[in-house]
């Protein structure tokens, strides 16, 4: 039943729990799993239990009371057929409903994690020397869980502030970082079977870099230290990496961005994603960004790279005849973004760590309870959110219609 499925969510792997509790911190106005459980069982739920009839009523009201509708007709249908589909939906749903006002549409927002000096104002001088001044901690729900996990999230900012240039370069960094982190933390140091570094986007258009490790042998504090050490080593790898190799990595990202949709469902999903992403941002800026993947690819396509060689003959979409960056210029952009947001001493570094302890390390978790900069419950996370600003929600591709 619904209650059992909701409770089972707490039994997920530590690395999944780490991502979950970090999301509770990163995103504004989210529901914790405990909120859902409280709606189904407990003192108030017993007095006023949730019923299937109530669920059915809410579902019906969602389709008949207040609506905002966007249509996409693709495939084996002509314009006349598309208008007929819209007419049927209008007759059976929209005419019975009132328009959903802009203010009623849920707005998803991401929060700015504190920089070092901001964390000191919040928690005191005790966090001054911490590389990561804000740490989220939790013990795995299952008493038989032997694994530990850590996820470090480094925010780079709102995607609108990063623009096409920043978003594309961040994707490139994620591409290179994944192989480096896996090679160092998994293959060489053998910290655990699950190791990853990747670009992370949270609801509300904030972007950054995540490093995630799960281990049965190494506790969260040491996992965090090894991840931080890798971050410093990776900066050295980027510096030593020939510009031509960075250009080849960029070409691989370009190939992914421009990969042709092989199934009709993928083609629909791509078009639909562009449409719905603009449907609720106002009439001035509601031009669907159908070319955003192409424009991101343009940022990463350097001189001397033959896209037909990378993607295959006939697979390269037509591109504008723009002046491309040299591999050296692209490398400069990569290092500049890294040094601005991700380096240990970066001026704009906004870092948090989510630690999940297996039950054998429960004492380590309890030893940190109440320490400045350590949040050990969702209630503490909610309280700290009061100090945090929000990132702009405008997407990176926004332009006037």
GROMACS .gro file of C-alpha atoms in nm:
model
  401
    1UNK     CA    1   0.000   0.000   0.000
    2UNK     CA    2   0.095   0.367  -0.020
    3UNK     CA    3   0.216   0.389   0.340
    4UNK     CA    4   0.443   0.087   0.305
    5UNK     CA    5   0.591   0.215  -0.020
    6UNK     CA    6   0.653   0.556   0.137
    7UNK     CA    7   0.826   0.404   0.441
    8UNK     CA    8   1.037   0.177   0.219
    9UNK     CA    9   1.187   0.489   0.065
   10UNK     CA   10   1.393   0.522   0.384
   11UNK     CA   11   1.558   0.186   0.309
   12UNK     CA   12   1.732   0.308  -0.004
   13UNK     CA   13   2.111   0.283  -0.038
   14UNK     CA   14   2.322   0.533   0.156
   15UNK     CA   15   2.436   0.711  -0.161
   16UNK     CA   16   2.071   0.764  -0.260
   17UNK     CA   17   1.994   0.891   0.089
   18UNK     CA   18   2.288   1.132   0.067
   19UNK     CA   19   2.149   1.277  -0.257
   20UNK     CA   20   1.806   1.301  -0.097
   21UNK     CA   21   1.911   1.491   0.215
   22UNK     CA   22   2.126   1.725   0.005
   23UNK     CA   23   1.818   1.799  -0.207
   24UNK     CA   24   1.628   1.883   0.114
   25UNK     CA   25   1.895   2.146   0.178
   26UNK     CA   26   1.940   2.276  -0.177
   27UNK     CA   27   1.576   2.324  -0.275
   28UNK     CA   28   1.329   2.567  -0.124
   29UNK     CA   29   0.991   2.455   0.015
   30UNK     CA   30   1.022   2.079  -0.032
   31UNK     CA   31   0.837   1.801   0.149
   32UNK     CA   32   1.043   1.553   0.347
   33UNK     CA   33   0.941   1.185   0.346
   34UNK     CA   34   0.837   1.226   0.710
   35UNK     CA   35   0.579   1.483   0.600
   36UNK     CA   36   0.418   1.230   0.368
   37UNK     CA   37   0.415   0.960   0.636
   38UNK     CA   38   0.254   1.202   0.883
   39UNK     CA   39  -0.032   1.253   0.637
   40UNK     CA   40  -0.103   0.879   0.632
   41UNK     CA   41  -0.041   0.765   0.989
   42UNK     CA   42  -0.004   0.919   1.333
   43UNK     CA   43  -0.225   1.115   1.572
   44UNK     CA   44  -0.381   1.350   1.317
   45UNK     CA   45  -0.409   1.084   1.046
   46UNK     CA   46  -0.604   0.860   1.287
   47UNK     CA   47  -0.852   1.137   1.363
   48UNK     CA   48  -0.891   1.229   0.997
   49UNK     CA   49  -0.761   0.937   0.785
   50UNK     CA   50  -0.669   0.979   0.421
   51UNK     CA   51  -0.905   0.776   0.202
   52UNK     CA   52  -0.903   0.662  -0.160
   53UNK     CA   53  -1.220   0.864  -0.212
   54UNK     CA   54  -1.030   1.180  -0.114
   55UNK     CA   55  -0.749   1.090  -0.353
   56UNK     CA   56  -0.998   1.034  -0.634
   57UNK     CA   57  -1.166   1.366  -0.561
   58UNK     CA   58  -0.836   1.554  -0.578
   59UNK     CA   59  -0.751   1.382  -0.907
   60UNK     CA   60  -1.091   1.478  -1.050
   61UNK     CA   61  -1.057   1.840  -0.936
   62UNK     CA   62  -0.715   1.862  -1.097
   63UNK     CA   63  -0.880   1.787  -1.432
   64UNK     CA   64  -1.200   1.988  -1.393
   65UNK     CA   65  -1.159   2.288  -1.158
   66UNK     CA   66  -0.862   2.513  -1.236
   67UNK     CA   67  -0.644   2.432  -1.536
   68UNK     CA   68  -0.353   2.555  -1.740
   69UNK     CA   69  -0.319   2.365  -2.068
   70UNK     CA   70  -0.042   2.339  -2.327
   71UNK     CA   71  -0.079   2.121  -2.638
   72UNK     CA   72   0.169   1.947  -2.866
   73UNK     CA   73   0.051   1.741  -3.164
   74UNK     CA   74   0.322   1.554  -3.355
   75UNK     CA   75   0.350   1.255  -3.583
   76UNK     CA   76   0.080   1.114  -3.810
   77UNK     CA   77  -0.159   1.407  -3.768
   78UNK     CA   78  -0.223   1.716  -3.978
   79UNK     CA   79  -0.326   2.066  -3.874
   80UNK     CA   80  -0.698   1.987  -3.902
   81UNK     CA   81  -0.656   1.679  -3.685
   82UNK     CA   82  -0.457   1.875  -3.428
   83UNK     CA   83  -0.735   2.136  -3.401
   84UNK     CA   84  -0.991   1.859  -3.359
   85UNK     CA   85  -0.790   1.710  -3.069
   86UNK     CA   86  -0.774   2.051  -2.901
   87UNK     CA   87  -1.147   2.098  -2.956
   88UNK     CA   88  -1.225   1.769  -2.780
   89UNK     CA   89  -1.008   1.858  -2.481
   90UNK     CA   90  -1.165   2.202  -2.470
   91UNK     CA   91  -1.516   2.057  -2.470
   92UNK     CA   92  -1.456   1.791  -2.203
   93UNK     CA   93  -1.214   1.970  -1.970
   94UNK     CA   94  -1.140   2.336  -2.025
   95UNK     CA   95  -1.496   2.465  -2.060
   96UNK     CA   96  -1.578   2.319  -1.719
   97UNK     CA   97  -1.279   2.479  -1.551
   98UNK     CA   98  -1.141   2.820  -1.465
   99UNK     CA   99  -0.793   2.922  -1.581
  100UNK     CA  100  -0.513   2.851  -1.339
  101UNK     CA  101  -0.360   3.183  -1.241
  102UNK     CA  102   0.013   3.239  -1.274
  103UNK     CA  103   0.040   3.288  -0.898
  104UNK     CA  104  -0.114   2.944  -0.837
  105UNK     CA  105   0.148   2.756  -1.036
  106UNK     CA  106   0.415   2.605  -0.806
  107UNK     CA  107   0.749   2.785  -0.838
  108UNK     CA  108   1.056   2.566  -0.779
  109UNK     CA  109   1.359   2.748  -0.640
  110UNK     CA  110   1.712   2.658  -0.539
  111UNK     CA  111   1.889   2.809  -0.242
  112UNK     CA  112   2.237   2.960  -0.234
  113UNK     CA  113   2.460   2.755  -0.008
  114UNK     CA  114   2.676   2.973   0.217
  115UNK     CA  115   3.027   3.078   0.124
  116UNK     CA  116   3.286   3.049   0.401
  117UNK     CA  117   3.237   3.402   0.537
  118UNK     CA  118   2.859   3.360   0.530
  119UNK     CA  119   2.883   3.030   0.718
  120UNK     CA  120   3.097   3.198   0.984
  121UNK     CA  121   2.824   3.458   1.036
  122UNK     CA  122   2.567   3.180   1.069
  123UNK     CA  123   2.755   2.926   1.282
  124UNK     CA  124   3.043   3.117   1.439
  125UNK     CA  125   3.421   3.107   1.411
  126UNK     CA  126   3.428   2.729   1.474
  127UNK     CA  127   3.370   2.669   1.101
  128UNK     CA  128   3.637   2.917   0.987
  129UNK     CA  129   3.896   2.649   0.909
  130UNK     CA  130   3.657   2.393   0.762
  131UNK     CA  131   3.693   2.328   0.390
  132UNK     CA  132   3.321   2.249   0.386
  133UNK     CA  133   3.144   2.464   0.649
  134UNK     CA  134   2.800   2.304   0.612
  135UNK     CA  135   2.763   1.928   0.669
  136UNK     CA  136   2.439   1.729   0.660
  137UNK     CA  137   2.446   1.399   0.852
  138UNK     CA  138   2.214   1.102   0.883
  139UNK     CA  139   2.233   0.740   0.997
  140UNK     CA  140   2.109   0.476   0.753
  141UNK     CA  141   1.757   0.371   0.851
  142UNK     CA  142   1.822  -0.003   0.827
  143UNK     CA  143   2.021  -0.142   1.119
  144UNK     CA  144   2.175  -0.400   0.885
  145UNK     CA  145   2.317  -0.134   0.652
  146UNK     CA  146   2.697  -0.162   0.645
  147UNK     CA  147   2.773   0.099   0.378
  148UNK     CA  148   2.856   0.465   0.427
  149UNK     CA  149   2.823   0.740   0.169
  150UNK     CA  150   2.925   1.099   0.104
  151UNK     CA  151   2.814   1.347  -0.158
  152UNK     CA  152   2.993   1.679  -0.191
  153UNK     CA  153   2.802   1.944  -0.384
  154UNK     CA  154   2.983   2.249  -0.521
  155UNK     CA  155   2.745   2.512  -0.654
  156UNK     CA  156   2.840   2.714  -0.962
  157UNK     CA  157   2.533   2.935  -0.962
  158UNK     CA  158   2.210   2.991  -1.148
  159UNK     CA  159   2.212   2.873  -1.508
  160UNK     CA  160   2.097   3.216  -1.630
  161UNK     CA  161   2.403   3.374  -1.470
  162UNK     CA  162   2.629   3.108  -1.621
  163UNK     CA  163   2.475   3.151  -1.966
  164UNK     CA  164   2.542   2.922  -2.262
  165UNK     CA  165   2.916   2.955  -2.206
  166UNK     CA  166   2.911   2.857  -1.841
  167UNK     CA  167   2.658   2.575  -1.877
  168UNK     CA  168   2.851   2.420  -2.167
  169UNK     CA  169   3.187   2.444  -1.992
  170UNK     CA  170   3.037   2.295  -1.674
  171UNK     CA  171   2.910   1.999  -1.877
  172UNK     CA  172   3.260   1.955  -2.015
  173UNK     CA  173   3.410   1.960  -1.666
  174UNK     CA  174   3.160   1.695  -1.560
  175UNK     CA  175   3.261   1.479  -1.855
  176UNK     CA  176   3.630   1.494  -1.768
  177UNK     CA  177   3.576   1.474  -1.391
  178UNK     CA  178   3.379   1.150  -1.404
  179UNK     CA  179   3.664   0.946  -1.552
  180UNK     CA  180   3.923   1.109  -1.328
  181UNK     CA  181   3.725   1.054  -1.005
  182UNK     CA  182   3.646   0.694  -1.093
  183UNK     CA  183   4.008   0.619  -1.178
  184UNK     CA  184   4.144   0.778  -0.860
  185UNK     CA  185   3.882   0.702  -0.596
  186UNK     CA  186   3.752   0.369  -0.725
  187UNK     CA  187   4.038   0.204  -0.915
  188UNK     CA  188   4.345   0.334  -0.730
  189UNK     CA  189   4.219   0.403  -0.378
  190UNK     CA  190   3.945   0.136  -0.389
  191UNK     CA  191   3.714   0.335  -0.165
  192UNK     CA  192   3.401   0.163  -0.293
  193UNK     CA  193   3.213   0.028  -0.590
  194UNK     CA  194   3.002   0.341  -0.634
  195UNK     CA  195   3.207   0.645  -0.733
  196UNK     CA  196   3.090   0.928  -0.953
  197UNK     CA  197   3.149   1.294  -1.037
  198UNK     CA  198   2.885   1.470  -1.241
  199UNK     CA  199   2.709   1.795  -1.320
  200UNK     CA  200   2.411   1.840  -1.090
  201UNK     CA  201   2.112   2.063  -1.157
  202UNK     CA  202   1.853   2.127  -0.887
  203UNK     CA  203   1.496   2.249  -0.926
  204UNK     CA  204   1.502   2.622  -0.973
  205UNK     CA  205   1.787   2.630  -1.226
  206UNK     CA  206   2.092   2.609  -0.996
  207UNK     CA  207   2.387   2.409  -1.130
  208UNK     CA  208   2.706   2.266  -0.985
  209UNK     CA  209   2.937   1.968  -0.954
  210UNK     CA  210   2.877   1.663  -0.733
  211UNK     CA  211   3.123   1.400  -0.612
  212UNK     CA  212   2.955   1.087  -0.479
  213UNK     CA  213   3.114   0.784  -0.308
  214UNK     CA  214   2.968   0.485  -0.125
  215UNK     CA  215   3.192   0.252   0.074
  216UNK     CA  216   3.163  -0.042   0.313
  217UNK     CA  217   3.516   0.002   0.448
  218UNK     CA  218   3.574   0.377   0.476
  219UNK     CA  219   3.377   0.609   0.703
  220UNK     CA  220   3.219   0.934   0.579
  221UNK     CA  221   3.478   1.171   0.726
  222UNK     CA  222   3.763   0.997   0.546
  223UNK     CA  223   3.557   0.964   0.227
  224UNK     CA  224   3.507   1.340   0.237
  225UNK     CA  225   3.878   1.400   0.288
  226UNK     CA  226   3.966   1.175  -0.006
  227UNK     CA  227   3.715   1.356  -0.228
  228UNK     CA  228   3.863   1.692  -0.133
  229UNK     CA  229   4.211   1.560  -0.205
  230UNK     CA  230   4.090   1.442  -0.547
  231UNK     CA  231   3.948   1.788  -0.619
  232UNK     CA  232   4.293   1.938  -0.569
  233UNK     CA  233   4.456   1.666  -0.779
  234UNK     CA  234   4.199   1.709  -1.055
  235UNK     CA  235   4.283   2.080  -1.084
  236UNK     CA  236   4.643   1.978  -1.145
  237UNK     CA  237   4.526   1.726  -1.406
  238UNK     CA  238   4.333   1.995  -1.590
  239UNK     CA  239   4.637   2.223  -1.585
  240UNK     CA  240   4.862   1.951  -1.724
  241UNK     CA  241   4.609   1.824  -1.979
  242UNK     CA  242   4.699   1.921  -2.337
  243UNK     CA  243   4.449   2.164  -2.487
  244UNK     CA  244   4.398   1.923  -2.774
  245UNK     CA  245   4.281   1.652  -2.532
  246UNK     CA  246   4.033   1.891  -2.371
  247UNK     CA  247   3.904   1.971  -2.720
  248UNK     CA  248   3.852   1.598  -2.785
  249UNK     CA  249   3.658   1.563  -2.459
  250UNK     CA  250   3.450   1.862  -2.566
  251UNK     CA  251   3.382   1.694  -2.900
  252UNK     CA  252   3.243   1.393  -2.712
  253UNK     CA  253   3.002   1.622  -2.524
  254UNK     CA  254   2.905   1.786  -2.854
  255UNK     CA  255   2.827   1.443  -3.001
  256UNK     CA  256   2.594   1.371  -2.707
  257UNK     CA  257   2.424   1.708  -2.741
  258UNK     CA  258   2.364   1.669  -3.114
  259UNK     CA  259   2.283   1.298  -3.115
  260UNK     CA  260   1.985   1.234  -3.338
  261UNK     CA  261   1.668   1.105  -3.172
  262UNK     CA  262   1.623   0.748  -3.299
  263UNK     CA  263   1.273   0.691  -3.156
  264UNK     CA  264   0.965   0.903  -3.208
  265UNK     CA  265   0.906   0.915  -2.832
  266UNK     CA  266   1.250   1.075  -2.787
  267UNK     CA  267   1.173   1.334  -3.053
  268UNK     CA  268   0.844   1.421  -2.883
  269UNK     CA  269   1.014   1.439  -2.542
  270UNK     CA  270   1.278   1.679  -2.675
  271UNK     CA  271   1.023   1.912  -2.833
  272UNK     CA  272   0.789   1.890  -2.534
  273UNK     CA  273   1.069   1.973  -2.293
  274UNK     CA  274   1.144   2.291  -2.486
  275UNK     CA  275   0.778   2.391  -2.489
  276UNK     CA  276   0.684   2.331  -2.126
  277UNK     CA  277   1.003   2.497  -2.003
  278UNK     CA  278   0.872   2.826  -2.147
  279UNK     CA  279   0.498   2.791  -2.084
  280UNK     CA  280   0.502   2.947  -1.736
  281UNK     CA  281   0.765   3.222  -1.762
  282UNK     CA  282   0.550   3.496  -1.912
  283UNK     CA  283   0.452   3.614  -2.259
  284UNK     CA  284   0.765   3.821  -2.314
  285UNK     CA  285   1.006   3.528  -2.275
  286UNK     CA  286   0.802   3.229  -2.393
  287UNK     CA  287   0.992   3.146  -2.711
  288UNK     CA  288   1.069   2.769  -2.695
  289UNK     CA  289   1.445   2.703  -2.698
  290UNK     CA  290   1.444   2.439  -2.973
  291UNK     CA  291   1.806   2.521  -3.067
  292UNK     CA  292   1.957   2.521  -2.718
  293UNK     CA  293   2.151   2.196  -2.767
  294UNK     CA  294   2.296   2.330  -3.090
  295UNK     CA  295   2.399   2.656  -2.922
  296UNK     CA  296   2.562   2.468  -2.634
  297UNK     CA  297   2.747   2.256  -2.888
  298UNK     CA  298   2.871   2.570  -3.063
  299UNK     CA  299   3.040   2.680  -2.739
  300UNK     CA  300   3.237   2.355  -2.718
  301UNK     CA  301   3.325   2.307  -3.086
  302UNK     CA  302   3.684   2.420  -3.134
  303UNK     CA  303   3.905   2.484  -3.432
  304UNK     CA  304   4.045   2.170  -3.589
  305UNK     CA  305   3.763   1.941  -3.471
  306UNK     CA  306   3.588   1.754  -3.753
  307UNK     CA  307   3.235   1.689  -3.628
  308UNK     CA  308   3.167   1.441  -3.908
  309UNK     CA  309   3.459   1.236  -3.782
  310UNK     CA  310   3.317   1.248  -3.429
  311UNK     CA  311   2.949   1.190  -3.512
  312UNK     CA  312   2.960   1.014  -3.846
  313UNK     CA  313   2.909   1.136  -4.199
  314UNK     CA  314   2.568   1.290  -4.255
  315UNK     CA  315   2.492   1.314  -3.882
  316UNK     CA  316   2.611   1.673  -3.828
  317UNK     CA  317   2.325   1.927  -3.831
  318UNK     CA  318   2.381   2.252  -4.022
  319UNK     CA  319   2.566   2.510  -3.815
  320UNK     CA  320   2.624   2.879  -3.847
  321UNK     CA  321   2.961   2.980  -3.983
  322UNK     CA  322   3.095   3.122  -3.657
  323UNK     CA  323   3.450   3.175  -3.547
  324UNK     CA  324   3.535   2.884  -3.319
  325UNK     CA  325   3.749   2.893  -3.007
  326UNK     CA  326   4.097   2.751  -3.021
  327UNK     CA  327   4.158   2.451  -2.791
  328UNK     CA  328   4.378   2.678  -2.581
  329UNK     CA  329   4.096   2.930  -2.536
  330UNK     CA  330   3.857   2.653  -2.432
  331UNK     CA  331   4.108   2.527  -2.177
  332UNK     CA  332   4.135   2.878  -2.032
  333UNK     CA  333   3.757   2.887  -1.988
  334UNK     CA  334   3.761   2.549  -1.812
  335UNK     CA  335   4.032   2.654  -1.566
  336UNK     CA  336   3.869   2.991  -1.504
  337UNK     CA  337   3.535   2.834  -1.413
  338UNK     CA  338   3.704   2.579  -1.188
  339UNK     CA  339   3.909   2.841  -1.006
  340UNK     CA  340   3.606   3.066  -0.957
  341UNK     CA  341   3.369   2.808  -0.809
  342UNK     CA  342   3.533   2.477  -0.719
  343UNK     CA  343   3.890   2.532  -0.597
  344UNK     CA  344   3.940   2.511  -0.219
  345UNK     CA  345   4.025   2.882  -0.203
  346UNK     CA  346   3.779   2.989  -0.476
  347UNK     CA  347   3.618   3.327  -0.414
  348UNK     CA  348   3.271   3.194  -0.502
  349UNK     CA  349   3.299   2.847  -0.348
  350UNK     CA  350   2.967   2.729  -0.209
  351UNK     CA  351   3.015   2.373  -0.083
  352UNK     CA  352   2.810   2.136   0.130
  353UNK     CA  353   2.859   1.772   0.221
  354UNK     CA  354   2.592   1.508   0.282
  355UNK     CA  355   2.715   1.217   0.495
  356UNK     CA  356   2.525   0.895   0.559
  357UNK     CA  357   2.662   0.657   0.824
  358UNK     CA  358   2.613   0.282   0.838
  359UNK     CA  359   2.503   0.164   1.181
  360UNK     CA  360   2.853   0.050   1.278
  361UNK     CA  361   2.958   0.416   1.265
  362UNK     CA  362   2.657   0.551   1.452
  363UNK     CA  363   2.882   0.673   1.736
  364UNK     CA  364   3.064   0.900   1.490
  365UNK     CA  365   2.733   1.053   1.389
  366UNK     CA  366   2.627   1.108   1.750
  367UNK     CA  367   2.960   1.271   1.834
  368UNK     CA  368   2.878   1.554   1.590
  369UNK     CA  369   2.529   1.627   1.719
  370UNK     CA  370   2.496   1.996   1.803
  371UNK     CA  371   2.833   2.099   1.662
  372UNK     CA  372   2.838   2.427   1.464
  373UNK     CA  373   2.793   2.364   1.092
  374UNK     CA  374   2.649   2.014   1.139
  375UNK     CA  375   2.281   1.953   1.063
  376UNK     CA  376   2.150   1.619   1.186
  377UNK     CA  377   1.776   1.643   1.121
  378UNK     CA  378   1.535   1.788   0.871
  379UNK     CA  379   1.413   2.033   1.136
  380UNK     CA  380   1.766   2.175   1.163
  381UNK     CA  381   1.786   2.199   0.784
  382UNK     CA  382   1.459   2.395   0.778
  383UNK     CA  383   1.591   2.639   1.037
  384UNK     CA  384   1.915   2.707   0.848
  385UNK     CA  385   1.723   2.767   0.524
  386UNK     CA  386   1.591   3.090   0.679
  387UNK     CA  387   1.938   3.243   0.635
  388UNK     CA  388   1.979   3.153   0.269
  389UNK     CA  389   1.909   3.355  -0.044
  390UNK     CA  390   1.758   3.208  -0.360
  391UNK     CA  391   1.905   3.173  -0.708
  392UNK     CA  392   1.727   3.338  -1.003
  393UNK     CA  393   1.496   3.092  -1.178
  394UNK     CA  394   1.528   3.225  -1.534
  395UNK     CA  395   1.678   2.959  -1.765
  396UNK     CA  396   2.009   3.011  -1.945
  397UNK     CA  397   1.847   3.012  -2.291
  398UNK     CA  398   1.584   3.276  -2.218
  399UNK     CA  399   1.523   3.540  -2.487
  400UNK     CA  400   1.242   3.771  -2.586
  401UNK     CA  401   0.976   3.633  -2.816
   0.00000   0.00000   0.00000
